[in-house]
Structures are given as C-alpha cells and as structure tokens.
Coordinates of C-alpha atoms in Angstrom, one line a residue:
Chain A
M1 CA -123.6 -58.5 -66.4
G2 CA -121.7 -55.0 -66.8
E3 CA -123.3 -51.9 -65.9
M4 CA -123.6 -50.8 -69.7
D5 CA -125.5 -53.9 -70.5
T6 CA -127.8 -53.6 -67.5
L7 CA -128.5 -49.9 -68.4
K8 CA -129.2 -50.8 -72.1
K9 CA -131.6 -53.5 -71.1
E10 CA -133.2 -51.0 -68.9
A11 CA -133.7 -48.3 -71.6
D12 CA -135.0 -50.8 -74.1
G13 CA -137.5 -52.1 -71.6
L14 CA -138.8 -48.4 -71.1
K15 CA -138.9 -47.9 -74.8
T16 CA -141.1 -50.7 -75.0
Q17 CA -143.1 -49.5 -72.1
I18 CA -143.7 -46.2 -73.6
E19 CA -144.7 -47.7 -76.9
T20 CA -147.3 -50.0 -75.2
A21 CA -148.6 -47.0 -73.3
R22 CA -149.1 -45.0 -76.3
K23 CA -150.9 -47.8 -78.3
A24 CA -153.1 -48.2 -75.4
V25 CA -154.7 -44.9 -75.8
N26 CA -154.5 -45.2 -79.6
D27 CA -158.2 -45.9 -79.8
T28 CA -159.0 -44.2 -83.1
T29 CA -157.5 -41.9 -85.8
M30 CA -157.8 -38.1 -86.4
A31 CA -159.1 -38.8 -89.6
A32 CA -161.9 -41.1 -88.5
V33 CA -163.0 -38.3 -85.8
A34 CA -162.8 -35.6 -88.5
S35 CA -164.7 -37.4 -91.2
G36 CA -168.0 -35.8 -89.9
V37 CA -166.4 -32.1 -90.2
A38 CA -167.0 -30.1 -93.4
A39 CA -164.1 -30.0 -95.5
A40 CA -162.0 -26.7 -95.5
P41 CA -162.8 -24.6 -98.6
R42 CA -160.1 -24.4 -101.3
I43 CA -158.0 -21.6 -100.2
Q44 CA -156.8 -19.2 -102.9
L45 CA -154.6 -16.4 -101.4
K46 CA -153.4 -13.4 -103.3
N47 CA -149.9 -12.1 -103.2
R48 CA -150.6 -8.9 -101.9
K49 CA -147.2 -7.5 -101.5
T50 CA -143.5 -8.4 -102.6
L51 CA -140.9 -7.0 -100.3
K52 CA -137.9 -6.3 -102.5
G53 CA -134.4 -5.3 -100.9
H54 CA -132.3 -8.2 -99.9
L55 CA -129.6 -9.1 -102.4
A56 CA -129.1 -12.7 -101.4
K57 CA -130.8 -15.9 -100.0
I58 CA -133.4 -15.0 -97.2
Y59 CA -133.0 -17.3 -94.1
G60 CA -135.4 -16.3 -91.7
L61 CA -138.4 -13.8 -90.9
H62 CA -140.2 -13.2 -87.8
W63 CA -143.3 -10.9 -87.4
S64 CA -143.6 -8.1 -84.8
A65 CA -146.1 -8.5 -82.0
D66 CA -147.8 -5.3 -83.5
N67 CA -148.7 -7.4 -86.6
R68 CA -147.3 -4.8 -89.0
H69 CA -143.4 -4.8 -88.6
M70 CA -141.4 -7.7 -89.5
V71 CA -137.5 -8.7 -89.3
S72 CA -135.9 -10.6 -92.0
A73 CA -132.3 -12.1 -92.5
S74 CA -130.4 -12.5 -95.4
Q75 CA -126.9 -14.0 -96.2
D76 CA -126.1 -10.6 -97.8
G77 CA -125.3 -9.7 -94.3
K78 CA -128.1 -7.7 -93.3
L79 CA -131.3 -7.6 -91.2
L80 CA -134.1 -5.8 -92.7
I81 CA -137.0 -4.3 -90.6
W82 CA -140.1 -3.7 -92.7
D83 CA -143.4 -1.8 -92.3
T84 CA -145.3 -4.4 -94.2
Y85 CA -148.4 -2.3 -94.6
T86 CA -146.5 0.4 -96.9
G87 CA -143.7 -2.3 -98.0
N88 CA -141.2 0.2 -96.7
K89 CA -137.8 -0.6 -95.1
V90 CA -137.7 0.9 -91.6
Y91 CA -134.4 0.0 -90.4
A92 CA -131.3 -2.0 -91.9
V93 CA -128.9 -3.7 -89.5
P94 CA -125.6 -4.7 -90.9
L95 CA -124.4 -8.0 -89.5
K96 CA -120.9 -8.7 -88.5
S97 CA -121.0 -12.2 -90.0
S98 CA -123.1 -12.8 -93.2
W99 CA -123.6 -16.4 -92.3
V100 CA -126.9 -15.8 -90.7
M101 CA -129.5 -18.7 -90.3
S102 CA -132.2 -17.0 -88.3
C103 CA -133.6 -13.9 -86.7
S104 CA -136.3 -12.8 -84.4
M105 CA -137.8 -9.7 -82.9
A106 CA -138.8 -9.2 -79.0
P107 CA -142.5 -8.7 -78.1
S108 CA -141.9 -5.2 -77.3
G109 CA -140.3 -4.5 -80.7
N110 CA -137.2 -2.8 -79.2
L111 CA -134.9 -5.8 -79.7
V112 CA -133.7 -8.2 -82.6
A113 CA -131.7 -11.2 -82.6
S114 CA -129.8 -12.9 -85.2
G115 CA -127.2 -15.8 -85.5
G116 CA -125.8 -18.3 -87.6
L117 CA -122.4 -19.9 -88.5
D118 CA -120.8 -17.6 -86.1
N119 CA -122.3 -19.7 -83.1
M120 CA -123.4 -16.6 -81.7
C121 CA -126.7 -14.6 -81.0
T122 CA -126.2 -10.9 -81.5
I123 CA -128.7 -8.8 -79.9
V124 CA -129.4 -5.4 -81.4
N125 CA -131.4 -2.6 -80.0
I126 CA -133.4 -1.0 -83.1
K127 CA -135.1 1.8 -81.0
A128 CA -131.6 3.3 -80.1
A129 CA -130.5 6.5 -81.9
S130 CA -129.0 4.1 -84.6
P131 CA -129.2 0.2 -84.3
K132 CA -126.7 -0.6 -81.3
T133 CA -125.5 -4.1 -80.7
I134 CA -126.3 -4.7 -76.8
R135 CA -125.1 -8.2 -76.6
E136 CA -123.3 -11.1 -78.2
L137 CA -124.3 -14.4 -76.4
D138 CA -121.2 -16.6 -76.9
A139 CA -121.3 -20.0 -75.4
H140 CA -122.8 -22.4 -78.1
E141 CA -120.4 -24.6 -79.7
G142 CA -122.1 -25.0 -82.9
Y143 CA -124.1 -22.7 -85.1
L144 CA -127.3 -20.8 -84.1
S145 CA -130.3 -22.4 -85.9
H146 CA -133.1 -20.5 -84.2
S147 CA -134.1 -17.9 -81.5
R148 CA -137.1 -16.5 -79.9
F149 CA -137.3 -13.8 -77.3
L150 CA -139.6 -14.4 -74.1
N151 CA -139.4 -10.6 -73.5
D152 CA -136.6 -8.0 -73.4
S153 CA -134.3 -9.8 -70.8
E154 CA -134.5 -13.4 -72.0
I155 CA -134.0 -15.2 -75.1
L156 CA -134.3 -18.9 -76.2
T157 CA -131.8 -20.4 -78.6
A158 CA -131.4 -23.6 -80.6
S159 CA -128.0 -24.8 -81.6
G160 CA -126.0 -27.2 -84.1
D161 CA -124.4 -28.1 -80.8
T162 CA -127.4 -30.4 -80.0
T163 CA -128.5 -28.0 -76.9
C164 CA -130.9 -25.3 -76.6
C165 CA -130.5 -22.5 -74.3
L166 CA -132.0 -19.8 -72.2
W167 CA -130.1 -16.6 -71.9
D168 CA -130.2 -13.6 -69.6
L169 CA -129.8 -10.5 -71.5
E170 CA -128.9 -8.4 -68.8
T171 CA -125.7 -10.5 -67.9
G172 CA -125.3 -12.2 -71.2
K173 CA -125.0 -15.6 -69.5
Q174 CA -126.6 -19.0 -70.0
K175 CA -129.5 -19.5 -67.4
V176 CA -130.7 -22.8 -68.4
V177 CA -129.2 -25.3 -70.8
Y178 CA -131.5 -27.9 -72.4
K179 CA -129.6 -31.2 -73.1
S180 CA -131.1 -34.3 -74.4
H181 CA -131.0 -34.2 -78.5
V182 CA -128.5 -36.3 -80.1
G183 CA -128.5 -34.5 -83.5
D184 CA -128.3 -30.6 -84.2
C185 CA -131.1 -28.6 -83.0
M186 CA -132.8 -26.9 -85.9
C187 CA -135.9 -25.1 -84.7
L188 CA -137.9 -24.2 -81.8
A189 CA -141.2 -22.7 -80.7
M190 CA -142.6 -21.3 -77.6
S191 CA -146.0 -22.5 -76.1
P192 CA -148.9 -19.9 -75.7
D193 CA -148.5 -19.8 -72.0
Q194 CA -144.6 -19.6 -72.1
N195 CA -144.0 -22.2 -69.5
T196 CA -142.8 -24.6 -72.1
F197 CA -141.0 -24.8 -75.5
I198 CA -140.6 -27.4 -78.2
S199 CA -137.5 -28.2 -80.3
G200 CA -136.9 -30.2 -83.6
A201 CA -133.6 -31.7 -84.3
C202 CA -131.7 -33.7 -86.9
D203 CA -132.1 -36.7 -84.6
S204 CA -135.5 -36.8 -86.2
S205 CA -137.0 -36.3 -82.5
A206 CA -139.1 -33.3 -81.4
K207 CA -138.8 -32.6 -77.6
L208 CA -141.0 -30.7 -75.2
W209 CA -139.2 -28.9 -72.5
D210 CA -140.0 -27.0 -69.4
I211 CA -138.6 -23.5 -69.9
R212 CA -137.8 -22.9 -66.1
D213 CA -136.4 -26.2 -64.8
G214 CA -134.5 -27.4 -68.1
G215 CA -136.1 -30.8 -67.9
C216 CA -137.5 -32.5 -71.2
K217 CA -140.9 -33.8 -70.3
Q218 CA -141.8 -35.6 -73.6
T219 CA -140.1 -36.8 -76.8
F220 CA -141.8 -37.4 -80.2
I221 CA -140.6 -39.8 -82.9
G222 CA -141.7 -41.2 -86.2
H223 CA -140.0 -38.7 -88.6
T224 CA -137.2 -40.5 -90.6
S225 CA -135.1 -37.3 -91.4
D226 CA -134.0 -34.0 -89.9
I227 CA -136.9 -31.9 -88.4
N228 CA -136.5 -28.4 -89.9
A229 CA -139.5 -26.7 -88.5
I230 CA -141.9 -26.7 -85.6
A231 CA -144.9 -25.0 -84.7
F232 CA -147.6 -25.2 -81.6
F233 CA -151.2 -25.6 -82.5
P234 CA -152.9 -22.4 -81.1
S235 CA -154.5 -24.1 -78.3
G236 CA -151.3 -25.3 -76.9
T237 CA -152.3 -29.0 -76.9
A238 CA -150.6 -30.2 -80.1
I239 CA -147.5 -29.4 -82.2
I240 CA -146.7 -29.5 -85.9
T241 CA -143.4 -30.7 -87.3
G242 CA -141.8 -30.6 -90.8
S243 CA -139.1 -32.7 -91.9
D244 CA -136.4 -33.6 -94.5
D245 CA -138.5 -36.7 -94.9
C246 CA -140.7 -34.5 -97.0
T247 CA -143.8 -34.8 -94.5
L248 CA -145.3 -32.8 -91.5
K249 CA -146.8 -34.5 -88.5
M250 CA -149.1 -33.5 -85.8
Y251 CA -148.4 -34.6 -82.2
D252 CA -151.0 -34.3 -79.4
L253 CA -149.2 -33.7 -76.4
R254 CA -151.7 -35.2 -73.8
A255 CA -152.1 -38.2 -75.9
D256 CA -148.1 -38.3 -76.2
Q257 CA -148.1 -39.5 -80.1
E258 CA -148.5 -38.6 -83.5
V259 CA -152.1 -38.1 -84.3
N260 CA -152.1 -36.9 -88.2
G261 CA -149.7 -37.0 -91.1
Y262 CA -149.4 -34.4 -93.8
Q263 CA -147.8 -36.2 -97.0
D264 CA -148.5 -37.0 -100.6
A265 CA -146.5 -39.5 -102.8
A266 CA -146.1 -37.0 -105.5
L267 CA -144.0 -34.5 -103.1
N268 CA -140.4 -35.3 -102.9
A269 CA -139.1 -32.1 -101.3
G270 CA -138.0 -31.6 -97.7
V271 CA -140.2 -29.3 -95.5
T272 CA -138.3 -26.0 -94.5
S273 CA -140.9 -24.0 -92.6
V274 CA -144.3 -24.2 -91.0
S275 CA -146.9 -21.8 -89.7
L276 CA -150.6 -22.1 -88.8
S277 CA -153.5 -19.8 -89.2
S278 CA -155.3 -18.4 -86.1
S279 CA -157.7 -21.2 -85.7
G280 CA -155.3 -24.0 -86.2
R281 CA -157.4 -25.3 -89.3
L282 CA -154.8 -24.4 -92.0
V283 CA -151.2 -25.6 -92.0
F284 CA -148.8 -23.5 -94.2
A285 CA -145.6 -25.4 -94.9
G286 CA -142.8 -24.2 -97.0
Y287 CA -140.9 -26.7 -99.2
D288 CA -137.6 -27.0 -101.0
N289 CA -139.4 -27.1 -104.4
F290 CA -140.3 -23.4 -104.1
N291 CA -144.0 -23.7 -103.2
C292 CA -145.7 -23.4 -100.0
N293 CA -148.5 -26.0 -99.5
I294 CA -151.8 -25.4 -97.5
W295 CA -153.1 -28.2 -95.7
D296 CA -156.4 -28.9 -93.7
S297 CA -154.9 -29.8 -90.3
L298 CA -157.8 -31.8 -89.4
K299 CA -158.6 -33.9 -92.6
A300 CA -154.7 -33.9 -93.6
E301 CA -155.9 -32.9 -97.3
K302 CA -154.1 -30.3 -99.2
V303 CA -156.5 -27.2 -99.7
G304 CA -154.2 -24.8 -101.5
V305 CA -150.9 -23.8 -102.7
L306 CA -148.8 -20.5 -102.6
S307 CA -146.6 -20.2 -105.8
G308 CA -144.6 -17.3 -107.0
H309 CA -141.2 -17.8 -105.7
D310 CA -138.1 -18.7 -107.8
N311 CA -136.3 -20.6 -105.4
R312 CA -136.7 -22.5 -102.0
V313 CA -139.0 -21.0 -99.5
S314 CA -137.0 -21.0 -96.5
C315 CA -139.2 -19.4 -93.8
I316 CA -142.8 -18.5 -93.2
G317 CA -144.9 -16.8 -90.6
V318 CA -148.4 -15.7 -89.9
P319 CA -148.6 -12.4 -87.7
D320 CA -150.5 -12.9 -84.1
D321 CA -153.8 -11.2 -85.8
G322 CA -153.9 -14.1 -88.4
L323 CA -154.4 -11.3 -91.4
G324 CA -152.0 -12.7 -93.6
I325 CA -149.0 -15.0 -94.3
C326 CA -145.5 -14.0 -95.2
T327 CA -143.2 -16.2 -97.2
G328 CA -139.3 -15.9 -97.4
S329 CA -137.1 -17.5 -100.2
W330 CA -133.6 -18.2 -101.4
D331 CA -134.9 -15.9 -104.2
S332 CA -134.3 -12.7 -102.1
F333 CA -137.9 -11.8 -101.8
L334 CA -140.3 -11.9 -99.2
K335 CA -144.2 -12.1 -100.2
I336 CA -147.3 -11.4 -98.3
W337 CA -150.4 -13.2 -99.1
N338 CA -154.0 -13.2 -98.0
Chain B
M1 CA -109.1 -39.4 -74.3
S2 CA -108.3 -42.6 -72.4
S3 CA -110.4 -45.6 -73.0
K4 CA -111.2 -45.7 -69.3
M5 CA -112.5 -42.0 -69.6
Q6 CA -114.2 -42.9 -72.9
S7 CA -116.2 -45.8 -71.2
S8 CA -117.0 -43.7 -68.1
N9 CA -118.5 -41.1 -70.4
N10 CA -120.5 -43.9 -72.2
I11 CA -121.8 -45.0 -68.7
A12 CA -122.9 -41.4 -67.6
H13 CA -124.7 -41.0 -71.1
A14 CA -126.7 -44.3 -70.8
R15 CA -127.4 -43.4 -67.1
R16 CA -129.0 -40.1 -68.2
T17 CA -130.8 -41.8 -71.2
V18 CA -132.3 -44.4 -68.8
Q19 CA -133.4 -41.5 -66.2
Q20 CA -134.8 -39.5 -69.1
L21 CA -136.9 -42.4 -70.4
R22 CA -137.9 -43.1 -66.7
I23 CA -139.4 -39.5 -66.8
E24 CA -141.1 -39.9 -70.2
A25 CA -142.7 -43.4 -69.4
S26 CA -144.4 -42.2 -66.3
I27 CA -146.8 -39.6 -67.8
E28 CA -150.5 -39.8 -68.1
R29 CA -151.9 -40.2 -71.4
I30 CA -155.4 -39.3 -72.6
K31 CA -157.1 -41.1 -75.5
V32 CA -156.5 -40.1 -79.3
S33 CA -160.3 -40.1 -79.5
K34 CA -160.5 -37.4 -76.8
A35 CA -157.4 -35.5 -78.3
S36 CA -158.7 -35.4 -81.8
A37 CA -162.1 -34.3 -80.6
D38 CA -160.7 -31.4 -78.3
L39 CA -158.4 -30.3 -81.5
M40 CA -161.6 -30.3 -83.7
H41 CA -163.7 -28.4 -81.1
Y42 CA -161.0 -25.8 -80.9
C43 CA -160.9 -25.2 -84.8
G44 CA -164.6 -25.4 -85.0
E45 CA -165.0 -22.6 -82.1
H46 CA -162.3 -20.1 -83.7
A47 CA -162.8 -20.8 -87.4
K48 CA -165.2 -17.8 -87.8
Y49 CA -162.3 -15.5 -86.3
D50 CA -159.7 -16.9 -88.7
P51 CA -159.1 -14.4 -91.6
L52 CA -157.2 -16.6 -93.7
L53 CA -159.9 -19.5 -93.5
M54 CA -162.9 -17.2 -93.9
G55 CA -161.4 -14.5 -96.2
I56 CA -161.0 -10.6 -95.6
P57 CA -163.3 -7.9 -97.0
A58 CA -161.0 -5.5 -99.0
S59 CA -161.9 -2.5 -96.6
E60 CA -160.4 -4.4 -93.7
N61 CA -157.1 -5.8 -95.5
P62 CA -154.2 -3.8 -94.4
F63 CA -152.1 -5.5 -97.0
K64 CA -154.3 -4.8 -100.1
D65 CA -153.0 -1.9 -102.2
K66 CA -155.5 1.0 -102.3
K67 CA -155.9 2.2 -105.9
P68 CA -157.5 5.3 -106.6
C69 CA -161.1 4.7 -108.5
T70 CA -162.1 6.8 -111.6
I71 CA -165.7 7.1 -112.0
L72 CA -166.6 7.3 -115.6

C-alpha cells in the first residue's frame, strides 16, 4: 500500500475515533437540560441612536474597551470613530484602499486596524496630532477578513489565504502563523483569558487555537456552509458560530461538540454577524435579510427581533459593559439599541 | 509544478492532516449533561447583571436621549 493510501486510512480511522468519543459523552441535549429553566422574557429593544456619516456599505464595527467609543469601516473608504453617547464623530481616518472588510480598536483606544481586499492590515494611531499610519502588515496572500488587538504591540488577523496570524507591531513582522483551515478564514474571536482564540472559515469548520504556540487544539464541524461569524460565550467554555447555512450553533469546548442549534424553517438568509449579551443568555445575530434576530442561548427559541435597517446587517457588537447593542448595515447606518 | 513535487506536497499535506487529527483525538471530553448544566449555571449567576436581559432604568441609560421636560 502506498504512503498516501496508508495516511488516508489512518486519517479516516482517527475521524471515526473522534466521532465515537464525542458520541460517548453525548448523554443528553441542552434542550432537555434547559427545560427546567424559566423562558427568557420577550426582548423589545428600542433604537436609541442612529449614527449617520458613512456614504456606502458598512462592513465592520468594534466597540472600544471604554464602552463609549466605537470604530466603524465602510467601503466609502473611511474609518469613523464615534462617541456613541452623543452620536458625534470624533475622528475620521481616510483609507488608502476603500475595499475594507473589517476594523478593530485596541483595548487602549490608541490604535485602530483595518484591512480588506488589499490583503493588508493597516494600523493607525488615532491619538497622534492627526491620525497617523504606523504599520502596514503585509504578508497575507489573501484578503483580510478580520482582526483583533491583544494590546498595543500585538494583533491577530484572519485571511482569505486560509491562515490566521499573530503580528508583532514593533517590527511589523508575523510572530505566529496558524495553519489548518482549508478554506478562507472569515472571522476570529479571542477567549476572555487571551490564551486561545477561535476562527471560522469557508471550509464550514471552526477551530480553537493556542495563541502562543500556534497549534490547533480542536476542530468543530456540522455547519454546511461558510462560517461568517464567531463569538465566545462569556464563560470562555463555549463558542457560537453563524453561517451562510442560515443557522447558528453553540459548541461546548470541554464536550468537544455541538450542544445547541439556532434555526427556523422560515429563515433562509445567511448569518453575517453574532454577539452575546453579558450573561450569555441572549444571542444577537445579524442576517442577510436586513434583520437581527435575538435568540435564547439555552432554549434555542427566538425571543426578539431588531428591525430598522434597509439593507443587510453586516456587523454587530455589544460593548464590554453590556449596556447596549450596535448593528451596522449595508444601508450605511449604525444603530444602537437597548 | 512537476508531478513528483505535486505528489510529495500531497503527502506532506496528508501527514500534517494525520498529525492534527491525532492531537484532536487525544483530548479529554466531559459529558454534555455537565457542559450544559455549567452553561445554564453561568447564565443564571449573571442574569441579574445583564442590562439587555433585565432592562435599563432611563436614568442609567447612557444612550437614551435626554429631552427637557415641561411642567404644565
């Protein structure tokens, strides 16, 4: 038997072993365990603020750690930094390439990052006298789909080249490259303790990585199309994914498998974005059909809807203090709800 | 790319796949009943501090527009 055949046989054997081990601990369903819990109340949030200023589709938003400022990215070629309490724009950062797909803000509030079809992640210091580009991170061989700062000297990126990367901002060089996905990486999220992160890709899988050693620790399957959005449950022991297959799934890291699914036969729009309320009980999901659905994470029932956008909801986020939720849309507006 | 290079790339890829699967197969797993119970417990413990779940009094809502009141 050739080496390829031996390896294929071993791979198939290991996949079966993993499947068997997962089944062995699958002694009940979350639905059964949660049947004794009181249903979440019907959630009716009001649109408190509409942030107007972008002139084209919004592709990304990220709250500042100060719970008040926020950065948003639009294909009008700008990053805007907002004071969400007043609705005012605080900074505008013109982008070299208008084909932006994501943006993020460092926990310090000093730096913002953006990137997209230019395959680069551009780092800008917004606290300088006028916003100044301090780094152009240029080694990905595909589009930049997502980024998150660990601190002012390190940033994680996800790319259409199927890898994720940890960069050193002092040198502008890649520190760690995370290789295992076989499809474009579309999203990433950091664990609350910053030791691990998760990525979702067009190969329909989500992966858990060790940030420092670059190793893939676990792979979660089940989705039948691209995973566009991913988030950690606040305890750090579970993750939620949103996909073009119109469903969201919760995977528990310690049980190493899917424990809940959020879907509706009437829904035939892909999930673009996901964010959780501070207790983890509510899952906010943005869809291609212009709405954001609110799900009870435990009972997997729909408990509310945010409607008001005139085009796809492309991004959402809840600030660390949990006091509201912001939705960003292809209609060029950001809306804050609570 | 020569077919020899291509087949050795395929073998290298297959070896990495097997290595990765070995790592993933070797982890410890807890029961779904315990995992679910722990997640429920977390939600229960933190629910009262979750503003989007519990609602926010107008006086503590930083996003609510404060309109002046007229006393008639």
